[in-house]
Amino acid sequence: MRIRLVLLVTLMVAVAPIVPSLAADRGDRFALVVGNSKYPDAEAPLKEPINDARDIADELKRDGFSVDIGENLNGEGMRRAFDRLYGKIKPGSVALIFFSGFGVQSNRQSYMIPVDAQIWTESDVRRDGFSLETILGEINSRGAGVKIALIDASRRNPFERRFRSFSAGLAPVIAPNGTLVMYSAALSSVVSDNGSDRSLFVQELLKEIRVPDLMAEETLNRTRVGVTRASRQEQVPWISSSLAEDFSFIPGGSGRPAPRVATLPPPPIAPEPAPLPPPPRYEPSPPPRVEDLPPVDRVEKNEGTPQIALADDPTIKSLTDKLNANPDDQNALYRRGQVYASKGAYSLAIQDFDGSIRLNPRDVEAYNNRCWARAVIGDLQAALRDCNEALRMRPNFVDALDSRGLVNLKSGLTKNAIADFDAALRINPRLTSSLYGRGLAKKRNGAMAEGDLDITNAKAMDPNIVKEFADYGVH
């Protein structure tokens, strides 16, 4: 339902000299491996992360690591997993993190995203995501001598188009000494899953890890070359190193380190709630027809930002320059519409979404955003048409279900609003706007206790939700 802005980050690579040492190879080795694939906000589960995480975990176990593996972890599950890793680390030990799933950069930091993240704005990324820099800093404070992070999260994700025009990839990491970081793609770039059940990045990484006596930096450099060649330079992994001592995944000329005697198997990830089932296909009774809506006066939202101030906004000015040079730049139209809407200039936003849809009639996000903007200003019949079209193209589109719930709520169709919010919450139980909207609709429908419970839970998740709905004209 919401629309926000873009943040870009400059590319950097930092490499520090290495001081030869074998301490890291002889110390304790601990790894946390996470594969997140079932994100409710995505159209379908990711194919690669679970298989990749299992393959990496198996290899690290053979290489002498004590491995904790987690699959489809929510925020609390990831927090517990990191806490367990912190608790194992001893001075001089090796600590490795592998994460495959969705990642988002914000405020020049990279965040790993749990499956239940509720992200609509840039600040939500910092609230629900896990900062790689923060985690590496905590590992360092526990005394780890070698810190390695292998992050396969440079994917186009369902979150960023809510507040950016595109997925911005990952940001450079400012890591403590003794750290080796590798991303599966270049900074601020994204790659799509290759359609198979394993990622190219992990395939090449495993191939190089299995070479005895290679220093870790050389292992990752060879991985980068392998991925770059195999992808014909469409995917170029990024590496940053400040290692102060040598480290090899398989040290010693005779092969892998011998297994330690009487070592208990690594503790499993604490039980998680049952994985979310695949999103049900939303097939309610036929959606309300436009002619069924009760008459509602069109209420223009007070667009208080003067047009002169909007024209001076650097982002809008840049996008307008692009459109002056190429009026058919659909991405620029969509993006400027987002910026206008975020500043309360809904009529201007709708005009840009009109143009975006004209250039790309299959742009389901533009239909949803226009639905939402029209709902805010009170153009409810047109808003309903947009939401119905978005849901015709993508029946389980949670954003459009949420937006149509708002349309129905403002139209007084409380039962329809509850049905839409219910459907959205089945897909994403932490969708605060649907939870709050359902609470209002239930109270208007006479279910006061149930409505109050939804509203209380929504306010606990997002204290600003009341003001947000008030801005939509809903109290």
Short mmCIF file of C-alpha atoms in Angstrom, two decimals:
data_model
loop_
_atom_site.label_atom_id
_atom_site.label_comp_id
_atom_site.label_asym_id
_atom_site.label_seq_id
_atom_site.Cartn_x
_atom_site.Cartn_y
_atom_site.Cartn_z
CA MET A 1 0.00 0.00 0.00
CA ARG A 2 2.82 2.38 0.74
CA ILE A 3 5.33 4.00 -1.54
CA ARG A 4 8.78 5.29 -0.66
CA LEU A 5 12.09 6.56 -2.05
CA VAL A 6 15.47 5.37 -3.43
CA LEU A 7 18.87 5.23 -1.76
CA LEU A 8 22.06 4.59 -3.76
CA VAL A 9 25.48 3.55 -2.46
CA THR A 10 28.98 4.03 -3.92
CA LEU A 11 31.01 0.92 -4.73
CA MET A 12 34.10 0.13 -2.65
CA VAL A 13 36.52 -2.80 -2.23
CA ALA A 14 38.96 -2.96 0.67
CA VAL A 15 41.87 -5.37 0.75
CA ALA A 16 44.45 -5.51 3.55
CA PRO A 17 47.78 -7.37 3.64
CA ILE A 18 47.92 -10.82 5.21
CA VAL A 19 50.31 -11.88 7.97
CA PRO A 20 51.06 -15.63 7.61
CA SER A 21 49.83 -17.74 10.53
CA LEU A 22 48.32 -21.15 11.11
CA ALA A 23 46.42 -20.28 14.27
CA ALA A 24 43.10 -19.96 12.48
CA ASP A 25 43.45 -23.39 10.90
CA ARG A 26 44.12 -25.03 14.28
CA GLY A 27 41.45 -23.30 16.31
CA ASP A 28 37.78 -24.09 16.83
CA ARG A 29 35.55 -23.53 13.79
CA PHE A 30 31.95 -22.47 14.13
CA ALA A 31 29.46 -21.74 11.36
CA LEU A 32 25.89 -20.52 11.11
CA VAL A 33 24.22 -21.40 7.81
CA VAL A 34 20.81 -19.92 6.98
CA GLY A 35 18.66 -20.55 3.91
CA ASN A 36 15.46 -18.48 3.68
CA SER A 37 13.15 -19.21 0.77
CA LYS A 38 9.52 -18.88 1.90
CA TYR A 39 8.86 -15.15 2.09
CA PRO A 40 5.09 -14.47 2.22
CA ASP A 41 5.52 -11.22 0.27
CA ALA A 42 7.21 -12.99 -2.66
CA GLU A 43 5.15 -14.42 -5.50
CA ALA A 44 6.68 -17.88 -5.00
CA PRO A 45 9.31 -19.49 -2.75
CA LEU A 46 12.91 -19.07 -3.86
CA LYS A 47 14.25 -22.30 -5.37
CA GLU A 48 17.90 -22.05 -4.37
CA PRO A 49 18.45 -21.06 -0.70
CA ILE A 50 17.44 -24.28 1.09
CA ASN A 51 19.45 -26.60 -1.17
CA ASP A 52 22.42 -24.21 -1.17
CA ALA A 53 22.37 -23.93 2.63
CA ARG A 54 22.30 -27.72 3.04
CA ASP A 55 25.17 -28.19 0.57
CA ILE A 56 27.28 -25.53 2.29
CA ALA A 57 26.52 -26.97 5.74
CA ASP A 58 27.53 -30.48 4.65
CA GLU A 59 30.80 -29.21 3.18
CA LEU A 60 31.68 -27.14 6.25
CA LYS A 61 31.04 -30.13 8.52
CA ARG A 62 33.48 -32.16 6.44
CA ASP A 63 35.97 -29.32 6.85
CA GLY A 64 35.86 -29.45 10.64
CA PHE A 65 33.25 -26.79 11.38
CA SER A 66 30.61 -27.14 14.06
CA VAL A 67 27.59 -26.11 12.00
CA ASP A 68 24.22 -24.73 13.05
CA ILE A 69 21.79 -24.68 10.10
CA GLY A 70 18.48 -22.87 9.93
CA GLU A 71 15.83 -22.88 7.21
CA ASN A 72 13.09 -20.30 6.67
CA LEU A 73 13.89 -18.49 9.90
CA ASN A 74 11.68 -15.70 11.15
CA GLY A 75 13.10 -12.74 13.02
CA GLU A 76 13.11 -14.43 16.41
CA GLY A 77 14.62 -17.59 14.94
CA MET A 78 17.47 -15.64 13.34
CA ARG A 79 18.08 -13.74 16.57
CA ARG A 80 18.33 -16.97 18.56
CA ALA A 81 20.61 -18.51 15.93
CA PHE A 82 23.03 -15.57 16.06
CA ASP A 83 22.97 -15.62 19.87
CA ARG A 84 23.94 -19.30 19.83
CA LEU A 85 26.81 -18.53 17.49
CA TYR A 86 28.02 -15.69 19.72
CA GLY A 87 27.92 -18.00 22.74
CA LYS A 88 30.20 -20.59 21.12
CA ILE A 89 32.99 -18.25 20.04
CA LYS A 90 36.27 -18.44 21.92
CA PRO A 91 39.34 -16.21 21.54
CA GLY A 92 41.15 -17.13 18.33
CA SER A 93 38.35 -19.26 16.89
CA VAL A 94 36.97 -19.11 13.35
CA ALA A 95 33.38 -17.89 12.88
CA LEU A 96 31.63 -18.19 9.52
CA ILE A 97 28.21 -16.98 8.40
CA PHE A 98 26.47 -18.15 5.25
CA PHE A 99 23.14 -16.53 4.36
CA SER A 100 21.00 -17.16 1.30
CA GLY A 101 17.72 -15.31 0.89
CA PHE A 102 16.70 -11.69 0.43
CA GLY A 103 19.01 -8.82 1.38
CA VAL A 104 18.37 -5.07 1.41
CA GLN A 105 20.76 -2.17 1.79
CA SER A 106 19.80 0.81 3.91
CA ASN A 107 21.84 3.73 5.22
CA ARG A 108 24.98 2.22 3.65
CA GLN A 109 24.60 -1.09 5.43
CA SER A 110 23.49 -4.52 4.21
CA TYR A 111 20.68 -6.32 5.99
CA MET A 112 19.75 -10.01 5.91
CA ILE A 113 15.98 -10.36 5.88
CA PRO A 114 14.02 -12.97 7.89
CA VAL A 115 10.98 -14.58 6.31
CA ASP A 116 8.47 -12.67 8.45
CA ALA A 117 9.93 -9.19 7.87
CA GLN A 118 7.30 -6.46 7.54
CA ILE A 119 8.98 -3.96 5.23
CA TRP A 120 7.25 -0.97 3.69
CA THR A 121 9.73 1.82 4.36
CA GLU A 122 13.48 2.22 4.69
CA SER A 123 13.22 2.36 8.49
CA ASP A 124 11.45 -1.01 8.47
CA VAL A 125 14.58 -2.55 6.94
CA ARG A 126 16.62 -1.46 9.93
CA ARG A 127 13.93 -2.62 12.35
CA ASP A 128 13.33 -6.13 10.97
CA GLY A 129 16.59 -6.89 9.13
CA PHE A 130 19.91 -8.07 10.55
CA SER A 131 22.84 -5.78 9.84
CA LEU A 132 25.89 -7.65 8.59
CA GLU A 133 28.20 -5.00 10.06
CA THR A 134 26.58 -5.29 13.48
CA ILE A 135 26.84 -9.08 13.46
CA LEU A 136 30.49 -9.08 12.41
CA GLY A 137 31.23 -6.50 15.10
CA GLU A 138 29.60 -8.70 17.76
CA ILE A 139 31.53 -11.76 16.58
CA ASN A 140 34.75 -9.75 16.72
CA SER A 141 33.99 -8.56 20.26
CA ARG A 142 33.77 -12.22 21.34
CA GLY A 143 37.38 -12.74 20.24
CA ALA A 144 37.07 -14.60 16.94
CA GLY A 145 40.39 -14.52 15.11
CA VAL A 146 38.95 -15.13 11.63
CA LYS A 147 35.51 -13.90 10.60
CA ILE A 148 34.02 -14.99 7.27
CA ALA A 149 30.68 -13.91 5.78
CA LEU A 150 29.37 -15.48 2.57
CA ILE A 151 26.20 -13.67 1.55
CA ASP A 152 24.04 -14.86 -1.35
CA ALA A 153 21.31 -12.23 -1.09
CA SER A 154 21.78 -9.93 -4.09
CA ARG A 155 18.35 -10.79 -5.43
CA ARG A 156 15.46 -8.73 -6.75
CA ASN A 157 13.13 -8.72 -3.80
CA PRO A 158 9.47 -7.90 -3.15
CA PHE A 159 10.22 -5.19 -0.61
CA GLU A 160 12.23 -2.46 -2.28
CA ARG A 161 9.80 -1.51 -5.02
CA ARG A 162 7.54 -0.31 -2.23
CA PHE A 163 9.99 2.52 -1.52
CA ARG A 164 12.42 2.32 -4.45
CA SER A 165 12.02 1.90 -8.17
CA PHE A 166 14.35 -1.10 -8.21
CA SER A 167 16.24 -3.50 -5.97
CA ALA A 168 19.46 -1.78 -4.97
CA GLY A 169 21.53 -4.85 -4.06
CA LEU A 170 23.98 -4.81 -1.16
CA ALA A 171 26.28 -2.14 0.26
CA PRO A 172 30.01 -2.27 1.08
CA VAL A 173 30.71 -3.53 4.58
CA ILE A 174 32.94 -1.81 7.10
CA ALA A 175 34.21 -4.85 8.97
CA PRO A 176 36.70 -5.35 11.82
CA ASN A 177 40.22 -6.60 11.16
CA GLY A 178 40.47 -10.29 10.42
CA THR A 179 37.34 -10.40 8.27
CA LEU A 180 36.69 -11.85 4.83
CA VAL A 181 33.37 -10.99 3.17
CA MET A 182 31.99 -12.17 -0.17
CA TYR A 183 28.74 -11.21 -1.86
CA SER A 184 27.35 -13.30 -4.70
CA ALA A 185 27.13 -10.21 -6.94
CA ALA A 186 28.69 -6.79 -7.31
CA LEU A 187 27.75 -3.98 -4.96
CA SER A 188 24.39 -2.35 -5.64
CA SER A 189 23.53 -4.95 -8.28
CA VAL A 190 21.05 -7.80 -8.31
CA VAL A 191 20.76 -11.11 -10.12
CA SER A 192 17.77 -13.35 -10.71
CA ASP A 193 17.64 -16.97 -9.62
CA ASN A 194 18.88 -19.08 -12.52
CA GLY A 195 15.83 -21.34 -12.58
CA SER A 196 17.67 -24.32 -11.13
CA ASP A 197 17.59 -25.59 -7.56
CA ARG A 198 21.20 -24.49 -6.88
CA SER A 199 22.81 -21.09 -7.36
CA LEU A 200 25.79 -20.55 -9.65
CA PHE A 201 27.57 -18.79 -6.80
CA VAL A 202 27.35 -21.76 -4.43
CA GLN A 203 28.26 -24.26 -7.14
CA GLU A 204 31.50 -22.39 -7.87
CA LEU A 205 32.19 -21.74 -4.18
CA LEU A 206 31.92 -25.43 -3.26
CA LYS A 207 34.18 -26.37 -6.15
CA GLU A 208 36.95 -24.11 -4.81
CA ILE A 209 36.46 -24.86 -1.11
CA ARG A 210 37.22 -28.51 -1.86
CA VAL A 211 40.73 -27.69 -3.14
CA PRO A 212 43.22 -28.50 -0.32
CA ASP A 213 45.78 -25.96 0.89
CA LEU A 214 44.18 -22.96 -0.83
CA MET A 215 44.18 -19.88 1.35
CA ALA A 216 40.68 -18.53 1.90
CA GLU A 217 41.27 -15.36 -0.11
CA GLU A 218 42.46 -17.43 -3.06
CA THR A 219 39.42 -19.72 -2.68
CA LEU A 220 37.08 -16.76 -2.95
CA ASN A 221 39.03 -15.08 -5.74
CA ARG A 222 38.84 -18.28 -7.79
CA THR A 223 35.12 -18.46 -7.02
CA ARG A 224 34.68 -14.93 -8.32
CA VAL A 225 36.50 -15.80 -11.54
CA GLY A 226 34.42 -18.95 -11.97
CA VAL A 227 31.10 -17.16 -11.47
CA THR A 228 32.14 -14.31 -13.76
CA ARG A 229 33.13 -16.66 -16.55
CA ALA A 230 30.13 -18.98 -16.18
CA SER A 231 27.72 -16.02 -16.24
CA ARG A 232 29.56 -14.32 -19.12
CA GLN A 233 30.27 -11.38 -16.83
CA GLU A 234 26.61 -10.84 -15.95
CA GLN A 235 27.34 -11.77 -12.33
CA VAL A 236 30.58 -10.63 -10.71
CA PRO A 237 30.88 -11.42 -6.98
CA TRP A 238 32.37 -8.84 -4.61
CA ILE A 239 35.10 -9.54 -2.06
CA SER A 240 36.47 -7.49 0.83
CA SER A 241 39.31 -8.75 3.01
CA SER A 242 41.13 -7.56 6.12
CA LEU A 243 42.46 -10.96 7.16
CA ALA A 244 45.48 -10.71 9.41
CA GLU A 245 46.38 -14.40 9.32
CA ASP A 246 46.26 -17.28 6.87
CA PHE A 247 43.19 -19.46 6.79
CA SER A 248 42.40 -22.47 4.62
CA PHE A 249 39.11 -24.34 4.49
CA ILE A 250 41.08 -27.61 4.01
CA PRO A 251 44.51 -27.15 5.64
CA GLY A 252 47.41 -29.59 5.39
CA GLY A 253 48.73 -31.47 2.39
CA SER A 254 47.03 -34.72 3.35
CA GLY A 255 43.52 -33.37 2.97
CA ARG A 256 40.76 -32.55 5.45
CA PRO A 257 41.36 -32.14 9.19
CA ALA A 258 40.65 -35.24 11.23
CA PRO A 259 37.32 -35.19 13.04
CA ARG A 260 37.56 -34.31 16.70
CA VAL A 261 36.90 -37.20 19.09
CA ALA A 262 33.78 -37.19 21.27
CA THR A 263 32.43 -34.05 19.69
CA LEU A 264 28.69 -33.88 20.04
CA PRO A 265 26.72 -32.95 16.94
CA PRO A 266 25.99 -29.24 16.69
CA PRO A 267 22.84 -28.15 18.48
CA PRO A 268 19.93 -27.84 16.07
CA ILE A 269 18.09 -24.65 15.46
CA ALA A 270 15.42 -24.20 18.11
CA PRO A 271 12.05 -25.41 16.84
CA GLU A 272 10.39 -22.85 14.66
CA PRO A 273 6.71 -22.47 14.05
CA ALA A 274 5.54 -24.71 11.27
CA PRO A 275 6.61 -23.24 7.92
CA LEU A 276 3.97 -21.13 6.29
CA PRO A 277 2.00 -23.12 3.72
CA PRO A 278 2.11 -21.93 0.15
CA PRO A 279 -0.10 -18.83 -0.12
CA PRO A 280 -3.64 -19.98 -0.84
CA ARG A 281 -5.04 -18.88 -4.11
CA TYR A 282 -7.40 -16.11 -3.21
CA GLU A 283 -10.78 -17.11 -4.59
CA PRO A 284 -13.47 -15.28 -2.63
CA SER A 285 -16.90 -14.53 -3.89
CA PRO A 286 -16.80 -12.29 -6.96
CA PRO A 287 -15.26 -8.91 -6.15
CA PRO A 288 -17.64 -6.03 -5.70
CA ARG A 289 -18.56 -4.34 -8.94
CA VAL A 290 -17.92 -0.66 -9.22
CA GLU A 291 -21.64 0.02 -9.61
CA ASP A 292 -22.28 -1.74 -6.27
CA LEU A 293 -20.30 0.85 -4.32
CA PRO A 294 -22.44 3.27 -2.36
CA PRO A 295 -22.17 6.87 -3.47
CA VAL A 296 -19.20 8.50 -1.79
CA ASP A 297 -18.23 12.11 -2.21
CA ARG A 298 -14.80 12.47 -3.74
CA VAL A 299 -12.60 14.03 -1.08
CA GLU A 300 -9.41 15.50 -2.39
CA LYS A 301 -6.49 14.93 -0.03
CA ASN A 302 -4.88 18.17 1.01
CA GLU A 303 -1.76 18.17 -1.08
CA GLY A 304 0.09 20.68 1.01
CA THR A 305 3.47 20.51 -0.72
CA PRO A 306 3.62 23.43 -3.15
CA GLN A 307 4.33 22.42 -6.73
CA ILE A 308 7.28 24.81 -6.80
CA ALA A 309 8.81 22.94 -3.83
CA LEU A 310 8.15 19.61 -5.54
CA ALA A 311 9.83 20.82 -8.71
CA ASP A 312 12.88 21.77 -6.65
CA ASP A 313 13.10 18.34 -5.02
CA PRO A 314 16.37 16.86 -6.39
CA THR A 315 14.91 13.38 -6.97
CA ILE A 316 11.86 14.73 -8.78
CA LYS A 317 14.02 17.15 -10.76
CA SER A 318 16.33 14.32 -11.87
CA LEU A 319 13.40 12.13 -12.92
CA THR A 320 11.72 15.02 -14.72
CA ASP A 321 14.94 15.64 -16.64
CA LYS A 322 14.95 11.99 -17.66
CA LEU A 323 11.36 12.23 -18.82
CA ASN A 324 12.04 15.41 -20.76
CA ALA A 325 14.76 13.52 -22.60
CA ASN A 326 12.61 10.39 -23.01
CA PRO A 327 8.87 10.73 -22.29
CA ASP A 328 8.50 6.96 -22.66
CA ASP A 329 10.84 6.09 -19.78
CA GLN A 330 8.39 3.88 -17.89
CA ASN A 331 10.68 3.32 -14.90
CA ALA A 332 11.14 7.06 -14.43
CA LEU A 333 7.36 7.61 -14.56
CA TYR A 334 6.73 4.88 -12.02
CA ARG A 335 9.48 6.18 -9.75
CA ARG A 336 8.34 9.80 -9.92
CA GLY A 337 4.82 8.62 -9.10
CA GLN A 338 6.22 6.95 -5.98
CA VAL A 339 8.01 10.11 -4.93
CA TYR A 340 4.94 12.29 -5.51
CA ALA A 341 2.78 9.92 -3.49
CA SER A 342 5.30 9.80 -0.64
CA LYS A 343 5.09 13.60 -0.46
CA GLY A 344 1.29 13.65 -0.49
CA ALA A 345 0.99 14.89 -4.10
CA TYR A 346 -1.51 12.17 -4.97
CA SER A 347 -3.00 13.72 -8.10
CA LEU A 348 0.45 14.11 -9.63
CA ALA A 349 1.29 10.55 -8.56
CA ILE A 350 -1.83 9.22 -10.28
CA GLN A 351 -0.91 11.03 -13.49
CA ASP A 352 2.50 9.33 -13.49
CA PHE A 353 1.00 5.92 -12.74
CA ASP A 354 -1.40 6.55 -15.64
CA GLY A 355 1.61 7.02 -17.91
CA SER A 356 3.43 4.01 -16.47
CA ILE A 357 0.42 1.76 -17.11
CA ARG A 358 0.00 3.16 -20.62
CA LEU A 359 3.59 2.15 -21.39
CA ASN A 360 3.34 -1.19 -19.57
CA PRO A 361 -0.23 -2.45 -19.17
CA ARG A 362 1.07 -5.45 -17.20
CA ASP A 363 2.69 -3.36 -14.45
CA VAL A 364 0.73 -4.83 -11.55
CA GLU A 365 2.56 -2.69 -8.96
CA ALA A 366 1.56 0.49 -10.80
CA TYR A 367 -2.10 -0.63 -10.76
CA ASN A 368 -1.87 -1.28 -7.03
CA ASN A 369 -0.16 2.04 -6.31
CA ARG A 370 -2.74 3.92 -8.37
CA CYS A 371 -5.48 2.05 -6.51
CA TRP A 372 -4.01 3.11 -3.20
CA ALA A 373 -3.49 6.75 -4.24
CA ARG A 374 -7.04 6.96 -5.58
CA ALA A 375 -8.37 5.41 -2.37
CA VAL A 376 -6.57 8.02 -0.27
CA ILE A 377 -8.11 10.94 -2.18
CA GLY A 378 -11.56 9.30 -2.21
CA ASP A 379 -11.84 8.28 -5.88
CA LEU A 380 -13.14 4.91 -4.73
CA GLN A 381 -14.78 3.57 -7.88
CA ALA A 382 -11.63 4.09 -9.96
CA ALA A 383 -9.55 2.70 -7.09
CA LEU A 384 -11.64 -0.47 -7.00
CA ARG A 385 -11.20 -0.99 -10.74
CA ASP A 386 -7.41 -0.73 -10.32
CA CYS A 387 -7.26 -3.16 -7.41
CA ASN A 388 -9.51 -5.66 -9.18
CA GLU A 389 -7.26 -5.50 -12.24
CA ALA A 390 -4.12 -5.99 -10.12
CA LEU A 391 -5.69 -9.04 -8.47
CA ARG A 392 -6.86 -10.40 -11.81
CA MET A 393 -3.24 -10.34 -13.01
CA ARG A 394 -1.82 -11.60 -9.69
CA PRO A 395 -4.49 -13.27 -7.52
CA ASN A 396 -2.32 -13.58 -4.41
CA PHE A 397 -0.84 -10.07 -4.59
CA VAL A 398 -0.86 -9.16 -0.91
CA ASP A 399 -0.32 -5.42 -1.51
CA ALA A 400 -3.40 -5.22 -3.73
CA LEU A 401 -5.52 -7.20 -1.25
CA ASP A 402 -4.43 -4.71 1.41
CA SER A 403 -5.22 -1.75 -0.86
CA ARG A 404 -8.62 -3.12 -1.83
CA GLY A 405 -9.37 -3.64 1.83
CA LEU A 406 -8.80 0.10 2.32
CA VAL A 407 -11.10 0.89 -0.62
CA ASN A 408 -13.87 -1.28 0.81
CA LEU A 409 -13.35 0.13 4.30
CA LYS A 410 -13.68 3.70 3.06
CA SER A 411 -16.71 2.69 0.98
CA GLY A 412 -18.53 1.28 4.02
CA LEU A 413 -18.39 -2.29 2.66
CA THR A 414 -17.10 -3.74 5.92
CA LYS A 415 -17.66 -7.42 5.11
CA ASN A 416 -15.73 -7.06 1.86
CA ALA A 417 -12.99 -5.18 3.71
CA ILE A 418 -12.70 -7.95 6.31
CA ALA A 419 -12.50 -10.58 3.53
CA ASP A 420 -9.68 -8.70 1.81
CA PHE A 421 -7.75 -8.07 5.01
CA ASP A 422 -8.23 -11.71 6.06
CA ALA A 423 -6.80 -12.87 2.73
CA ALA A 424 -3.81 -10.51 3.04
CA LEU A 425 -3.10 -11.67 6.61
CA ARG A 426 -3.22 -15.32 5.61
CA ILE A 427 -0.36 -14.56 3.24
CA ASN A 428 1.53 -12.23 5.59
CA PRO A 429 0.36 -12.38 9.22
CA ARG A 430 2.50 -9.35 10.14
CA LEU A 431 0.93 -6.95 7.65
CA THR A 432 0.16 -4.20 10.13
CA SER A 433 -2.07 -2.11 7.85
CA SER A 434 -4.32 -5.10 7.14
CA LEU A 435 -4.47 -5.99 10.84
CA TYR A 436 -5.44 -2.45 11.82
CA GLY A 437 -7.85 -2.09 8.92
CA ARG A 438 -9.51 -5.39 9.80
CA GLY A 439 -9.89 -4.21 13.39
CA LEU A 440 -11.68 -1.06 12.26
CA ALA A 441 -13.89 -3.04 9.88
CA LYS A 442 -14.80 -5.59 12.58
CA LYS A 443 -15.77 -2.85 15.00
CA ARG A 444 -17.92 -1.18 12.36
CA ASN A 445 -19.49 -4.58 11.71
CA GLY A 446 -20.37 -4.99 15.39
CA ALA A 447 -17.55 -7.33 16.52
CA MET A 448 -16.15 -4.86 19.03
CA ALA A 449 -13.95 -7.20 21.09
CA GLU A 450 -12.37 -8.83 18.02
CA GLY A 451 -11.82 -5.43 16.43
CA ASP A 452 -10.19 -4.01 19.55
CA LEU A 453 -7.84 -7.00 19.70
CA ASP A 454 -6.72 -6.48 16.08
CA ILE A 455 -6.21 -2.77 16.67
CA THR A 456 -4.22 -3.35 19.87
CA ASN A 457 -1.96 -5.88 18.17
CA ALA A 458 -1.43 -3.59 15.16
CA LYS A 459 -0.53 -0.63 17.39
CA ALA A 460 1.94 -2.80 19.31
CA MET A 461 3.64 -3.70 16.02
CA ASP A 462 3.57 -0.16 14.61
CA PRO A 463 2.68 2.75 16.93
CA ASN A 464 2.32 5.06 13.89
CA ILE A 465 -0.46 3.03 12.31
CA VAL A 466 -3.25 5.20 13.78
CA LYS A 467 -1.80 8.38 12.27
CA GLU A 468 -1.22 6.61 8.98
CA PHE A 469 -4.88 5.63 8.64
CA ALA A 470 -5.93 9.10 9.77
CA ASP A 471 -3.87 10.45 6.85
CA TYR A 472 -5.87 8.10 4.61
CA GLY A 473 -9.06 9.67 5.92
CA VAL A 474 -9.96 6.66 8.08
CA HIS A 475 -10.50 7.01 11.83
#
